[in-house]
XYZ file of C-alpha atoms in Angstrom:
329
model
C 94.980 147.086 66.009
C 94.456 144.774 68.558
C 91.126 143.718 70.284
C 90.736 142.067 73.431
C 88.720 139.012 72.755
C 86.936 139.178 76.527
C 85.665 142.213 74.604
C 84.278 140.544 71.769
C 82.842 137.953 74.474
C 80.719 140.302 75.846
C 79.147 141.755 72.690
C 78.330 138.432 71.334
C 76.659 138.354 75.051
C 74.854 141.592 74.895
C 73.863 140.501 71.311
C 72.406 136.963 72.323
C 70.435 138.281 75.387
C 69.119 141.780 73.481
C 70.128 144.257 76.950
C 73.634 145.118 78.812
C 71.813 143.879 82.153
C 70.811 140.539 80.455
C 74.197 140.397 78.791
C 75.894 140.837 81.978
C 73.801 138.346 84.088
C 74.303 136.069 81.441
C 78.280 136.409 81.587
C 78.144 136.442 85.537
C 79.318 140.647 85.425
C 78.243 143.904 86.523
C 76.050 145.768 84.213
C 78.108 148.964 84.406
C 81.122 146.451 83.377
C 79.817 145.308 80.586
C 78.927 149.061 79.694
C 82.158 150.454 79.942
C 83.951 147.578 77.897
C 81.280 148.045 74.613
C 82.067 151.923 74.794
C 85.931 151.212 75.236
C 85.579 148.489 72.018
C 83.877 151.139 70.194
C 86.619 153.515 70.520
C 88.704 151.097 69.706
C 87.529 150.421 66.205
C 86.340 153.719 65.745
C 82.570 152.984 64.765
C 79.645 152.579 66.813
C 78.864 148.675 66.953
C 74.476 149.364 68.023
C 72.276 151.388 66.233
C 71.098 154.536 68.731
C 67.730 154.591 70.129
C 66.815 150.838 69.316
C 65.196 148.902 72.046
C 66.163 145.858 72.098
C 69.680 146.418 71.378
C 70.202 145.929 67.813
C 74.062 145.401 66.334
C 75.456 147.602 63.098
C 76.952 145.627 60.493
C 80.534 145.872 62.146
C 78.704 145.020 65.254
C 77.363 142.008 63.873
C 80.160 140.706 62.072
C 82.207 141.340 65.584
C 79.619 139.225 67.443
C 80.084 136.941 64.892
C 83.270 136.194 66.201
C 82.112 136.751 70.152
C 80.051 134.261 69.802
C 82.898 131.549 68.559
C 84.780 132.568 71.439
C 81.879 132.078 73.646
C 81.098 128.781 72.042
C 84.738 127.814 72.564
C 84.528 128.687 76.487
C 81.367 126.975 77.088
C 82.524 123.940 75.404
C 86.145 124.355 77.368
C 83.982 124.410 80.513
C 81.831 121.079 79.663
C 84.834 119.367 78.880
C 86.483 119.872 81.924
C 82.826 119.208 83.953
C 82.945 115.808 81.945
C 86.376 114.786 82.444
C 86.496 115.584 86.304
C 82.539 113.415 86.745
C 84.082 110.557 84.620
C 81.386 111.428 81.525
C 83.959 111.528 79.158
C 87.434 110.810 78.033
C 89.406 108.338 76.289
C 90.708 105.297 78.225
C 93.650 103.122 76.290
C 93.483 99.745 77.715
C 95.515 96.388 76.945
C 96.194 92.739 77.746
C 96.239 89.368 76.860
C 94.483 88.447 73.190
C 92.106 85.294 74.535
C 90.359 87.091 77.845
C 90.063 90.674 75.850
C 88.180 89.204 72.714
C 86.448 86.665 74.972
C 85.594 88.660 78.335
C 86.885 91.728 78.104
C 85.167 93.175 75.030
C 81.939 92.408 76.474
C 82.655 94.005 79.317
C 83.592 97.421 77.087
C 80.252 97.539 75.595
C 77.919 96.961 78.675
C 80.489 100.399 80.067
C 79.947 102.112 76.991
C 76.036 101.767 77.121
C 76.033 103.491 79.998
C 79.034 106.262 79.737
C 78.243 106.837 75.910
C 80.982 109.305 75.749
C 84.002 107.597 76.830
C 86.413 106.052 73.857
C 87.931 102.874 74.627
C 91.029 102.074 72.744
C 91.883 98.564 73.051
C 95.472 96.862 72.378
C 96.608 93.329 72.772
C 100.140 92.016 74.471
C 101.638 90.096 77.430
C 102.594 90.501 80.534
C 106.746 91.888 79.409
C 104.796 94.349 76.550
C 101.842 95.556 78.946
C 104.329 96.276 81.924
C 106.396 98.172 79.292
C 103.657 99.882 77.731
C 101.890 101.028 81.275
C 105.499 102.502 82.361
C 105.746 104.711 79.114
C 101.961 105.959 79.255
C 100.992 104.490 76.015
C 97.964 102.302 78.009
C 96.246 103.440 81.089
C 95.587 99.847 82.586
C 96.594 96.603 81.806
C 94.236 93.502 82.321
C 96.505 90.297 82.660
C 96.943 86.857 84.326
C 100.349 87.407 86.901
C 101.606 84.904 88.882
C 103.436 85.276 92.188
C 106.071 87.454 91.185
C 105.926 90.812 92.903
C 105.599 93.924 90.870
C 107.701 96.956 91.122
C 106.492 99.490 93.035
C 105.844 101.352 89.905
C 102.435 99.376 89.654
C 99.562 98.152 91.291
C 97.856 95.158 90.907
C 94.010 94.350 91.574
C 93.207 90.350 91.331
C 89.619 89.981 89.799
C 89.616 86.640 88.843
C 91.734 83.532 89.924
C 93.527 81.462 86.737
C 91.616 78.110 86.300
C 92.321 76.340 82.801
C 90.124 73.239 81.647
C 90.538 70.958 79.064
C 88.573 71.942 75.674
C 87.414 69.908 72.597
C 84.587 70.055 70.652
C 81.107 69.273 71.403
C 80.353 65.486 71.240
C 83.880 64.794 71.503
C 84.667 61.102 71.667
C 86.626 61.914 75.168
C 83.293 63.221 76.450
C 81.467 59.882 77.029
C 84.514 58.577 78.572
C 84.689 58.329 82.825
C 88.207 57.898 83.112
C 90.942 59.431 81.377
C 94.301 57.920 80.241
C 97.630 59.290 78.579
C 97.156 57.481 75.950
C 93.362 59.274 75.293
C 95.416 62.459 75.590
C 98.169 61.108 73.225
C 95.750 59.819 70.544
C 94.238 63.565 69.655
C 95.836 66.449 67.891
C 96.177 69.607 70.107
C 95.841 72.918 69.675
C 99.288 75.168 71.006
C 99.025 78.271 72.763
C 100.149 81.628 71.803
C 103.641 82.637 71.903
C 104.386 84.018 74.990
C 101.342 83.601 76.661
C 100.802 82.436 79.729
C 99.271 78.982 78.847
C 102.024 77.752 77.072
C 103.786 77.689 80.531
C 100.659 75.778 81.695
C 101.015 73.588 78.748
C 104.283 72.732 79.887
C 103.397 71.984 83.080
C 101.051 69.471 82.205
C 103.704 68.041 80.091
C 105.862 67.302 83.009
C 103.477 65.984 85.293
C 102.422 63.375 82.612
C 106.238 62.279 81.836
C 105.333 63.275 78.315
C 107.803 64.635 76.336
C 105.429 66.485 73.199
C 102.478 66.405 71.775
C 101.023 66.084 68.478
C 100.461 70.020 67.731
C 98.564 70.745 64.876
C 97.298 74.021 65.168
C 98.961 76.971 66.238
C 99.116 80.927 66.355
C 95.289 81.464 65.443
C 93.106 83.848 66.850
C 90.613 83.129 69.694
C 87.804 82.626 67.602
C 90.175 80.649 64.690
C 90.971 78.188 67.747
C 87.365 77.689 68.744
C 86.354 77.692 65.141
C 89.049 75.193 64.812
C 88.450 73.095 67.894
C 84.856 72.861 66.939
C 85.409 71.664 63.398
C 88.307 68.680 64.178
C 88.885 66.029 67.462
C 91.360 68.604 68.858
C 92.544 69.349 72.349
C 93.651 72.514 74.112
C 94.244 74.162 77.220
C 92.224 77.316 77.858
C 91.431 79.610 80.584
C 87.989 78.507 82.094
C 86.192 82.092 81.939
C 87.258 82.080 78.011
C 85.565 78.508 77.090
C 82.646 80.079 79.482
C 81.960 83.060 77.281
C 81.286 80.335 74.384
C 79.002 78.450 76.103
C 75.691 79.170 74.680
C 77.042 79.074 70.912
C 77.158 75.197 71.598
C 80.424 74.992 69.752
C 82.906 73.646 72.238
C 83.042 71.547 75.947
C 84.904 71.086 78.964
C 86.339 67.277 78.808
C 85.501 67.297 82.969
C 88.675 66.044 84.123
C 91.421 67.948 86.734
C 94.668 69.418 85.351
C 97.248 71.323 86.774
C 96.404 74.522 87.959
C 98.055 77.977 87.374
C 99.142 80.004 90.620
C 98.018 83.187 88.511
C 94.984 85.345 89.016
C 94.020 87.746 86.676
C 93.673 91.264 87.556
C 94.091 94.986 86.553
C 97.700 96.603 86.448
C 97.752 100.806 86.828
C 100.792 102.895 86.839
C 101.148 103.879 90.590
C 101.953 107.680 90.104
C 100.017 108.852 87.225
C 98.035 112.045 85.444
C 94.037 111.205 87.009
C 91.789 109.923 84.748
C 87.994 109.918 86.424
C 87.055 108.234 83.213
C 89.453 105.647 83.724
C 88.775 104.666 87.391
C 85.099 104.609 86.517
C 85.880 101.589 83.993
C 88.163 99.909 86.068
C 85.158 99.800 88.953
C 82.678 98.583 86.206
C 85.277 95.832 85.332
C 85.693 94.861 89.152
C 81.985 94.593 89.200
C 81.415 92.414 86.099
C 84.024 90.169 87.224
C 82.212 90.130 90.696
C 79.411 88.546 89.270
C 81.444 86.631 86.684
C 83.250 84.941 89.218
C 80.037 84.034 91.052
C 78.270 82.090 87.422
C 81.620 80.378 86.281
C 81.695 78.889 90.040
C 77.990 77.449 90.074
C 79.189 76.037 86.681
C 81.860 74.340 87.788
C 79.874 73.154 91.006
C 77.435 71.705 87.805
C 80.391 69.336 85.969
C 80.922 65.942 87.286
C 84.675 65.995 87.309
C 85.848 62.386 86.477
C 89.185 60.884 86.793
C 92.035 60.837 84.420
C 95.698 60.740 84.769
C 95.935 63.797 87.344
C 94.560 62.364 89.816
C 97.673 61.407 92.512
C 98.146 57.798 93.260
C 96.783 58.347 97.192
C 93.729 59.552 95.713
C 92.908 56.591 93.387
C 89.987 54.397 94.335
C 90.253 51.270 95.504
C 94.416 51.323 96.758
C 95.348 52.153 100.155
């Protein structure tokens, strides 16, 4: 025997609402419908499923263990319908986000939670990698966006790229750092202190580098290497230690009073950080409602860090070109 479960649908219906008319209304059907599948379900199992005469309707016991399973069905429909309503408003889904370690543990994580107290529903799964892994990652649909420092290189036209932040690195040591009472900067200041390395493969050690080569300095004395964001800061704060970090990154430490800016110019990054998407992809409301609250954090971001670098009085150090040195024409 086979039963049509629309059929149980509407008995757990009938049952709910006590009448065929309020079953019907309730199910968006005709009352004479609904009346002709109960009688065709009762031939079908051979019993009657409502005791005669009974006002409201009330179900026999093969009735009620049928609307038993009506209203499972039912429950399963509704919930089918809210799901969709949620995923098409952006209410609710799963978004699988990745990029660099240092900006998601410092910024970007912050940024999750302030979403999340307002879209409750959405799950945020968040991975860590560089620009090579993310790029691969985004192609195969294992992440839905990728937040990353790129530099000038176009993408393919497999992606798009939105620029929310542009790179600016500072020089970081601890609080009360001996290079903080000094006004001008040598070499050999950055020579005499331990430094911290970058991650492998991120984008710093590149800046690193850089610096390297615009000093005429062949290494540094590297001490540290390979820890975590808050191992380096932990670490930084705890020794005389120097290291190159993103600006926005030593910014989200600022009020723990545990590292400082050494307010001298370095060599800047052409890299901005921004959002990677896949450029044809499944929609996900949920999603693009996370990448606009990001956009908007970084909005105001942008605006704070600024006024705090307007705040530092930059002195001079070994960056500075020869044309721009006081006192030489």
């Amino acid at each position: 025997m086979k039963i049509d479960e629309r059929h149980l649908v509407q008995l757990a219906a009938v049952a709910e609402t006590g009448g065929v008319t309020e079953g019907a209304a309730l199910l968006g059907m005709t009352q004479p419908a609904v009346s002709r599948t109960l009688s065709m379900l009762e031939r079908r199992v051979g019993e009657p499923l409502f005791i005669p005469g009974k006002r409201p309707l009330q179900l026999t016991p093969l009735g009620q263990q049928l609307a038993i399973q009506g209203r499972s069905i039912l429950g399963a429909s509704r919930k089918a319908v809210e799901i969709v309503r949620s995923f098409q408003s952006g209410t609710a889904g799963r978004i699988k986000v990745g990029g660099v370690p240092f900006f998601m543990d410092a910024v970007i994580s912050q940024m999750i939670a302030s979403f999340q107290g307002q879209e409750r529903d959405i799950m945020v799964e968040q991975s860590y990698g560089n620009l090579p892994d993310l790029l691969s990652e985004l192609d195969s649909s294992q992440i839905d966006m990728a937040i990353t420092p790129i530099g000038s290189t176009d993408l393919k036209n497999d992606f798009v790229f939105q620029p929310i932040l542009p790179g600016r690195n500072v020089l970081t040591c601890a609080v009360g750092h001996p290079l903080l009472r000094k006004r001008r900067l040598s070499i050999d200041d950055m020579l005499t202190y331990p430094w911290v390395a970058p991650l492998p493969g991120s984008p710093l050690v590149l800046d690193l580098h850089n610096i390297l080569i615009t000093l005429g300095i062949s290494e540094l004395q590297v001490r540290y290497s390979g820890g975590s964001l808050l191992s380096v800061v932990n670490y930084i704060a705890s020794t005389d230690a120097l290291a190159i970090l993103p600006h926005s990154v030593v910014f989200s430490f600022k009020g723990e009073n545990k590292i400082s800016i050494v307010p001298v110019d370095i060599p800047q990054p052409e890299r901005t950080l921004g959002i990677i998407t896949k450029r044809k992809t499944y929609p996900n409301p949920a999603c693009r409602k996370f990448q606009d609250h990001i956009v908007r954090e970084f909005t105001d971001l942008k605006k704070v860090i600024e006024r705090h670098e307007r705040s530092i009085v930059w002195g001079q150090g070994p960056f500075l070109a020869e044309r721009d040195r006081p006192g030489e024409d």
